[in-house]
Amino acid sequence: MAHRGDPEDAFRTRLAQDRARIEAAIERLSGEKPKPERFLIALAEAWGRPVHYRSCFGRWLPPVAPTERGVKSVARWVAASNPNVQRAALSALEKAGAAAQPVLGTVADALTSKGPVVRLAAARVLARAAPCPEQAPALRRALSDELFTVRWLAVEALARSGDEHPLAPILAASRPRLDAWLAAYRLDGWLRAVAALGRDASALLPELNELLDRTSGPSRSDTSWHESRFTIERLVGELRANQGNP
């Protein structure tokens, strides 16, 4: 039996309060009241835990499973006039993952936004949620986006949806240039798109081999670049093995 000051009882109370707060955020987003940004951020944090958010008892609050009502409430704000609100809504839907499937049509519409950050956020949602064929036309148009990161995410999304559009040439034409300004995380975005192609990525073996050589120099010695080299080595090994096992 819980007694006064029992940490377990206090944690359960904190958990119940947290869930009530999330329900209140969904209720707020379902209405017409202004300033939804902080409620969208609250859902993104709850759906994407663990984040930098601990209970006072040193335990992580568990993730809150996205509900269909919550996802639809968030999706209402994807087309908001304020780009900050749009980005907050898309960030929450990215954290929702596959649960965002019912609203991916709304997300795909955001790929035509004039704001590059909004297009990028929409592409991330689609890449993480594995879109349906209905979103394929919008994603194919995004293959010519001026942002190469949007193009990579569109490739990843189309590959995960099983689309038959030739995608390897898109990645070959937009391979990152390994100059002094390239951050390792940008290369990782390209590599995720390559990995999503599966066997079709064999056409990119020349590019991968060249990247492997160029990421092995002394100027690429920090931890993030080491992880990128490991990813390239793994991809090259898998693709060579697939070539020998049709």
mmCIF file of C-alpha atoms in Angstrom:
data_model
loop_
_atom_site.group_PDB
_atom_site.id
_atom_site.type_symbol
_atom_site.label_atom_id
_atom_site.label_comp_id
_atom_site.label_asym_id
_atom_site.label_seq_id
_atom_site.Cartn_x
_atom_site.Cartn_y
_atom_site.Cartn_z
ATOM 1 C CA MET A 1 0.000 0.000 0.000
ATOM 2 C CA ALA A 2 1.297 3.443 -0.874
ATOM 3 C CA HIS A 3 2.064 5.705 2.073
ATOM 4 C CA ARG A 4 2.622 9.412 2.317
ATOM 5 C CA GLY A 5 5.806 10.342 0.509
ATOM 6 C CA ASP A 6 5.963 7.005 -1.355
ATOM 7 C CA PRO A 7 7.984 7.705 -4.573
ATOM 8 C CA GLU A 8 5.981 5.159 -6.583
ATOM 9 C CA ASP A 9 2.668 6.719 -5.595
ATOM 10 C CA ALA A 10 4.024 10.189 -6.337
ATOM 11 C CA PHE A 11 5.247 9.033 -9.748
ATOM 12 C CA ARG A 12 1.835 7.595 -10.623
ATOM 13 C CA THR A 13 0.277 10.915 -9.654
ATOM 14 C CA ARG A 14 2.775 12.780 -11.850
ATOM 15 C CA LEU A 15 2.037 10.390 -14.730
ATOM 16 C CA ALA A 16 -1.713 10.958 -14.410
ATOM 17 C CA GLN A 17 -1.163 14.724 -14.377
ATOM 18 C CA ASP A 18 1.004 14.448 -17.482
ATOM 19 C CA ARG A 19 -1.633 12.494 -19.379
ATOM 20 C CA ALA A 20 -4.289 14.991 -18.350
ATOM 21 C CA ARG A 21 -2.052 17.803 -19.628
ATOM 22 C CA ILE A 22 -1.717 16.052 -22.999
ATOM 23 C CA GLU A 23 -5.481 15.568 -23.269
ATOM 24 C CA ALA A 24 -5.935 19.246 -22.495
ATOM 25 C CA ALA A 25 -3.475 20.148 -25.263
ATOM 26 C CA ILE A 26 -5.409 18.024 -27.772
ATOM 27 C CA GLU A 27 -8.652 19.669 -26.661
ATOM 28 C CA ARG A 28 -7.102 23.108 -27.144
ATOM 29 C CA LEU A 29 -5.803 22.231 -30.616
ATOM 30 C CA SER A 30 -9.214 20.900 -31.638
ATOM 31 C CA GLY A 31 -10.799 24.288 -30.986
ATOM 32 C CA GLU A 32 -10.337 27.688 -32.542
ATOM 33 C CA LYS A 33 -8.361 29.400 -29.798
ATOM 34 C CA PRO A 34 -5.205 31.268 -30.845
ATOM 35 C CA LYS A 35 -1.539 30.594 -29.996
ATOM 36 C CA PRO A 36 -1.415 26.818 -30.494
ATOM 37 C CA GLU A 37 2.381 26.594 -30.684
ATOM 38 C CA ARG A 38 3.091 25.625 -27.087
ATOM 39 C CA PHE A 39 0.409 22.919 -27.196
ATOM 40 C CA LEU A 40 1.926 21.496 -30.386
ATOM 41 C CA ILE A 41 5.340 21.457 -28.738
ATOM 42 C CA ALA A 42 3.869 19.673 -25.714
ATOM 43 C CA LEU A 43 2.542 16.901 -27.947
ATOM 44 C CA ALA A 44 5.819 16.620 -29.835
ATOM 45 C CA GLU A 45 7.630 16.169 -26.511
ATOM 46 C CA ALA A 46 5.115 13.638 -25.224
ATOM 47 C CA TRP A 47 5.054 11.556 -28.419
ATOM 48 C CA GLY A 48 8.816 11.683 -28.855
ATOM 49 C CA ARG A 49 10.082 10.869 -25.383
ATOM 50 C CA PRO A 50 12.579 10.337 -23.944
ATOM 51 C CA VAL A 51 13.656 13.961 -24.136
ATOM 52 C CA HIS A 52 15.180 16.312 -21.569
ATOM 53 C CA TYR A 53 12.168 16.010 -19.320
ATOM 54 C CA ARG A 54 12.390 14.074 -16.057
ATOM 55 C CA SER A 55 10.025 13.645 -13.170
ATOM 56 C CA CYS A 56 11.226 14.978 -9.854
ATOM 57 C CA PHE A 57 11.906 11.368 -8.816
ATOM 58 C CA GLY A 58 14.640 10.803 -11.400
ATOM 59 C CA ARG A 59 12.488 8.624 -13.665
ATOM 60 C CA TRP A 60 11.592 9.255 -17.270
ATOM 61 C CA LEU A 61 7.938 9.788 -17.996
ATOM 62 C CA PRO A 62 7.037 7.220 -20.667
ATOM 63 C CA PRO A 63 6.053 8.242 -24.207
ATOM 64 C CA VAL A 64 2.390 8.993 -24.815
ATOM 65 C CA ALA A 65 1.004 6.951 -27.705
ATOM 66 C CA PRO A 66 -0.397 9.239 -30.430
ATOM 67 C CA THR A 67 -4.151 8.895 -30.832
ATOM 68 C CA GLU A 68 -6.071 9.467 -34.046
ATOM 69 C CA ARG A 69 -7.851 12.427 -32.475
ATOM 70 C CA GLY A 70 -4.550 13.911 -31.362
ATOM 71 C CA VAL A 71 -2.948 13.470 -34.775
ATOM 72 C CA LYS A 72 -5.921 15.033 -36.546
ATOM 73 C CA SER A 73 -5.966 17.947 -34.104
ATOM 74 C CA VAL A 74 -2.307 18.629 -34.858
ATOM 75 C CA ALA A 75 -2.803 18.280 -38.624
ATOM 76 C CA ARG A 76 -5.289 21.159 -38.603
ATOM 77 C CA TRP A 77 -2.359 23.498 -38.008
ATOM 78 C CA VAL A 78 -0.105 22.288 -40.816
ATOM 79 C CA ALA A 79 -1.692 24.873 -43.121
ATOM 80 C CA ALA A 80 -1.497 27.728 -40.599
ATOM 81 C CA SER A 81 -0.398 31.128 -41.885
ATOM 82 C CA ASN A 82 2.343 31.324 -39.250
ATOM 83 C CA PRO A 83 5.355 29.224 -40.382
ATOM 84 C CA ASN A 84 6.426 28.697 -36.771
ATOM 85 C CA VAL A 85 3.090 27.046 -36.048
ATOM 86 C CA GLN A 86 3.420 24.959 -39.224
ATOM 87 C CA ARG A 87 6.840 23.726 -38.187
ATOM 88 C CA ALA A 88 5.619 22.919 -34.670
ATOM 89 C CA ALA A 89 2.708 20.907 -36.076
ATOM 90 C CA LEU A 90 4.968 19.019 -38.487
ATOM 91 C CA SER A 91 7.480 18.334 -35.728
ATOM 92 C CA ALA A 92 4.743 16.735 -33.645
ATOM 93 C CA LEU A 93 3.595 14.617 -36.599
ATOM 94 C CA GLU A 94 7.177 13.502 -37.215
ATOM 95 C CA LYS A 95 7.302 12.249 -33.619
ATOM 96 C CA ALA A 96 3.992 10.462 -34.186
ATOM 97 C CA GLY A 97 5.660 8.246 -36.817
ATOM 98 C CA ALA A 98 3.356 5.669 -38.394
ATOM 99 C CA ALA A 99 0.422 7.038 -36.380
ATOM 100 C CA ALA A 100 0.469 10.074 -38.691
ATOM 101 C CA GLN A 101 -0.733 7.939 -41.627
ATOM 102 C CA PRO A 102 -4.343 9.283 -41.559
ATOM 103 C CA VAL A 103 -3.157 12.889 -42.155
ATOM 104 C CA LEU A 104 -0.305 12.389 -44.639
ATOM 105 C CA GLY A 105 -2.372 13.970 -47.410
ATOM 106 C CA THR A 106 -2.346 17.236 -45.457
ATOM 107 C CA VAL A 107 1.387 16.857 -44.861
ATOM 108 C CA ALA A 108 2.049 16.227 -48.565
ATOM 109 C CA ASP A 109 0.291 19.501 -49.409
ATOM 110 C CA ALA A 110 2.942 21.318 -47.349
ATOM 111 C CA LEU A 111 5.630 20.157 -49.801
ATOM 112 C CA THR A 112 4.547 23.066 -52.018
ATOM 113 C CA SER A 113 5.084 25.672 -49.282
ATOM 114 C CA LYS A 114 7.143 28.731 -50.182
ATOM 115 C CA GLY A 115 8.999 28.262 -46.895
ATOM 116 C CA PRO A 116 11.948 25.898 -47.318
ATOM 117 C CA VAL A 117 11.957 24.940 -43.627
ATOM 118 C CA VAL A 118 8.272 23.964 -43.856
ATOM 119 C CA ARG A 119 8.941 21.815 -46.941
ATOM 120 C CA LEU A 120 11.820 20.150 -45.157
ATOM 121 C CA ALA A 121 9.690 19.430 -42.079
ATOM 122 C CA ALA A 122 6.909 17.968 -44.243
ATOM 123 C CA ALA A 123 9.378 15.748 -46.078
ATOM 124 C CA ARG A 124 10.696 14.431 -42.760
ATOM 125 C CA VAL A 125 7.195 13.425 -41.665
ATOM 126 C CA LEU A 126 6.578 11.556 -44.924
ATOM 127 C CA ALA A 127 9.934 9.777 -44.786
ATOM 128 C CA ARG A 128 9.311 8.590 -41.225
ATOM 129 C CA ALA A 129 5.692 7.511 -41.712
ATOM 130 C CA ALA A 130 6.116 5.441 -44.922
ATOM 131 C CA PRO A 131 3.496 7.180 -47.106
ATOM 132 C CA CYS A 132 0.761 5.595 -49.186
ATOM 133 C CA PRO A 133 0.562 5.674 -53.010
ATOM 134 C CA GLU A 134 -1.751 8.681 -52.750
ATOM 135 C CA GLN A 135 1.184 10.840 -51.659
ATOM 136 C CA ALA A 136 3.491 9.616 -54.458
ATOM 137 C CA PRO A 137 2.686 12.437 -56.956
ATOM 138 C CA ALA A 138 3.583 15.144 -54.425
ATOM 139 C CA LEU A 139 6.767 13.305 -53.460
ATOM 140 C CA ARG A 140 7.813 12.880 -57.078
ATOM 141 C CA ARG A 141 7.476 16.619 -57.582
ATOM 142 C CA ALA A 142 9.633 17.107 -54.490
ATOM 143 C CA LEU A 143 12.438 15.175 -56.221
ATOM 144 C CA SER A 144 13.240 18.429 -58.029
ATOM 145 C CA ASP A 145 13.062 20.648 -54.930
ATOM 146 C CA GLU A 146 15.788 23.285 -54.689
ATOM 147 C CA LEU A 147 16.832 21.842 -51.313
ATOM 148 C CA PHE A 148 18.874 18.678 -51.717
ATOM 149 C CA THR A 149 17.815 17.571 -48.224
ATOM 150 C CA VAL A 150 14.161 17.656 -49.329
ATOM 151 C CA ARG A 151 15.092 15.590 -52.382
ATOM 152 C CA TRP A 152 16.819 12.993 -50.205
ATOM 153 C CA LEU A 153 13.828 12.723 -47.877
ATOM 154 C CA ALA A 154 11.460 12.421 -50.852
ATOM 155 C CA VAL A 155 13.594 9.559 -52.165
ATOM 156 C CA GLU A 156 13.498 7.892 -48.754
ATOM 157 C CA ALA A 157 9.728 8.256 -48.501
ATOM 158 C CA LEU A 158 9.092 6.937 -52.017
ATOM 159 C CA ALA A 159 11.432 4.004 -51.467
ATOM 160 C CA ARG A 160 9.725 3.048 -48.208
ATOM 161 C CA SER A 161 6.330 3.209 -49.919
ATOM 162 C CA GLY A 162 7.471 0.806 -52.658
ATOM 163 C CA ASP A 163 7.208 3.370 -55.452
ATOM 164 C CA GLU A 164 8.792 2.250 -58.746
ATOM 165 C CA HIS A 165 10.094 5.662 -59.792
ATOM 166 C CA PRO A 166 13.859 5.472 -60.606
ATOM 167 C CA LEU A 167 15.391 6.954 -57.462
ATOM 168 C CA ALA A 168 19.084 6.054 -57.545
ATOM 169 C CA PRO A 169 19.833 8.688 -60.237
ATOM 170 C CA ILE A 170 18.356 11.386 -57.975
ATOM 171 C CA LEU A 171 20.802 10.465 -55.218
ATOM 172 C CA ALA A 172 23.728 10.136 -57.613
ATOM 173 C CA ALA A 173 23.092 13.655 -58.903
ATOM 174 C CA SER A 174 22.776 15.150 -55.403
ATOM 175 C CA ARG A 175 25.556 13.347 -53.577
ATOM 176 C CA PRO A 176 27.070 15.574 -50.855
ATOM 177 C CA ARG A 177 30.304 17.327 -51.690
ATOM 178 C CA LEU A 178 32.848 16.571 -49.000
ATOM 179 C CA ASP A 179 34.150 20.075 -48.554
ATOM 180 C CA ALA A 180 35.157 21.832 -45.374
ATOM 181 C CA TRP A 181 31.613 23.091 -44.800
ATOM 182 C CA LEU A 182 29.830 19.731 -44.882
ATOM 183 C CA ALA A 183 28.569 18.522 -41.512
ATOM 184 C CA ALA A 184 28.474 14.776 -40.962
ATOM 185 C CA TYR A 185 24.728 14.832 -40.276
ATOM 186 C CA ARG A 186 24.097 16.010 -43.840
ATOM 187 C CA LEU A 187 25.977 13.032 -45.205
ATOM 188 C CA ASP A 188 23.948 10.793 -42.895
ATOM 189 C CA GLY A 189 20.726 12.100 -44.472
ATOM 190 C CA TRP A 190 21.962 11.036 -47.901
ATOM 191 C CA LEU A 191 23.037 7.646 -46.547
ATOM 192 C CA ARG A 192 19.593 7.028 -45.022
ATOM 193 C CA ALA A 193 18.050 7.617 -48.429
ATOM 194 C CA VAL A 194 20.580 5.242 -50.022
ATOM 195 C CA ALA A 195 19.789 2.545 -47.440
ATOM 196 C CA ALA A 196 16.051 2.900 -48.134
ATOM 197 C CA LEU A 197 16.628 1.855 -51.761
ATOM 198 C CA GLY A 198 17.661 -1.645 -50.755
ATOM 199 C CA ARG A 199 19.149 -3.620 -53.662
ATOM 200 C CA ASP A 200 18.489 -0.732 -56.045
ATOM 201 C CA ALA A 201 21.265 1.159 -54.267
ATOM 202 C CA SER A 202 23.804 -1.064 -56.070
ATOM 203 C CA ALA A 203 23.863 1.560 -58.821
ATOM 204 C CA LEU A 204 25.406 3.923 -56.241
ATOM 205 C CA LEU A 205 28.394 1.718 -55.373
ATOM 206 C CA PRO A 206 30.863 3.973 -57.272
ATOM 207 C CA GLU A 207 29.668 7.007 -55.293
ATOM 208 C CA LEU A 208 29.785 5.067 -52.010
ATOM 209 C CA ASN A 209 33.305 3.802 -52.665
ATOM 210 C CA GLU A 210 34.485 7.326 -53.442
ATOM 211 C CA LEU A 211 32.868 8.666 -50.272
ATOM 212 C CA LEU A 212 34.514 5.894 -48.275
ATOM 213 C CA ASP A 213 37.920 6.942 -49.553
ATOM 214 C CA ARG A 214 37.299 10.624 -48.912
ATOM 215 C CA THR A 215 35.929 10.183 -45.375
ATOM 216 C CA SER A 216 38.982 8.190 -44.295
ATOM 217 C CA GLY A 217 41.411 11.126 -44.274
ATOM 218 C CA PRO A 218 42.867 12.669 -41.120
ATOM 219 C CA SER A 219 40.565 15.705 -41.434
ATOM 220 C CA ARG A 220 37.573 13.383 -40.883
ATOM 221 C CA SER A 221 38.705 11.881 -37.605
ATOM 222 C CA ASP A 222 36.011 12.980 -35.140
ATOM 223 C CA THR A 223 33.337 10.647 -33.787
ATOM 224 C CA SER A 224 30.521 11.747 -36.110
ATOM 225 C CA TRP A 225 32.640 11.136 -39.205
ATOM 226 C CA HIS A 226 33.738 7.767 -37.824
ATOM 227 C CA GLU A 227 30.065 6.762 -37.551
ATOM 228 C CA SER A 228 29.446 7.908 -41.130
ATOM 229 C CA ARG A 229 32.374 5.823 -42.391
ATOM 230 C CA PHE A 230 30.999 2.816 -40.515
ATOM 231 C CA THR A 231 27.612 3.302 -42.204
ATOM 232 C CA ILE A 232 29.224 3.554 -45.647
ATOM 233 C CA GLU A 233 31.309 0.426 -45.011
ATOM 234 C CA ARG A 234 28.197 -1.489 -43.968
ATOM 235 C CA LEU A 235 26.224 -0.357 -47.025
ATOM 236 C CA VAL A 236 29.074 -1.217 -49.393
ATOM 237 C CA GLY A 237 29.441 -4.659 -47.804
ATOM 238 C CA GLU A 238 25.714 -5.394 -48.036
ATOM 239 C CA LEU A 239 25.435 -4.215 -51.648
ATOM 240 C CA ARG A 240 28.461 -6.251 -52.762
ATOM 241 C CA ALA A 241 27.008 -9.301 -51.042
ATOM 242 C CA ASN A 242 23.684 -8.752 -52.806
ATOM 243 C CA GLN A 243 25.441 -8.569 -56.147
ATOM 244 C CA GLY A 244 26.853 -12.010 -55.513
ATOM 245 C CA ASN A 245 23.481 -13.386 -54.375
ATOM 246 C CA PRO A 246 20.835 -12.409 -56.936
#
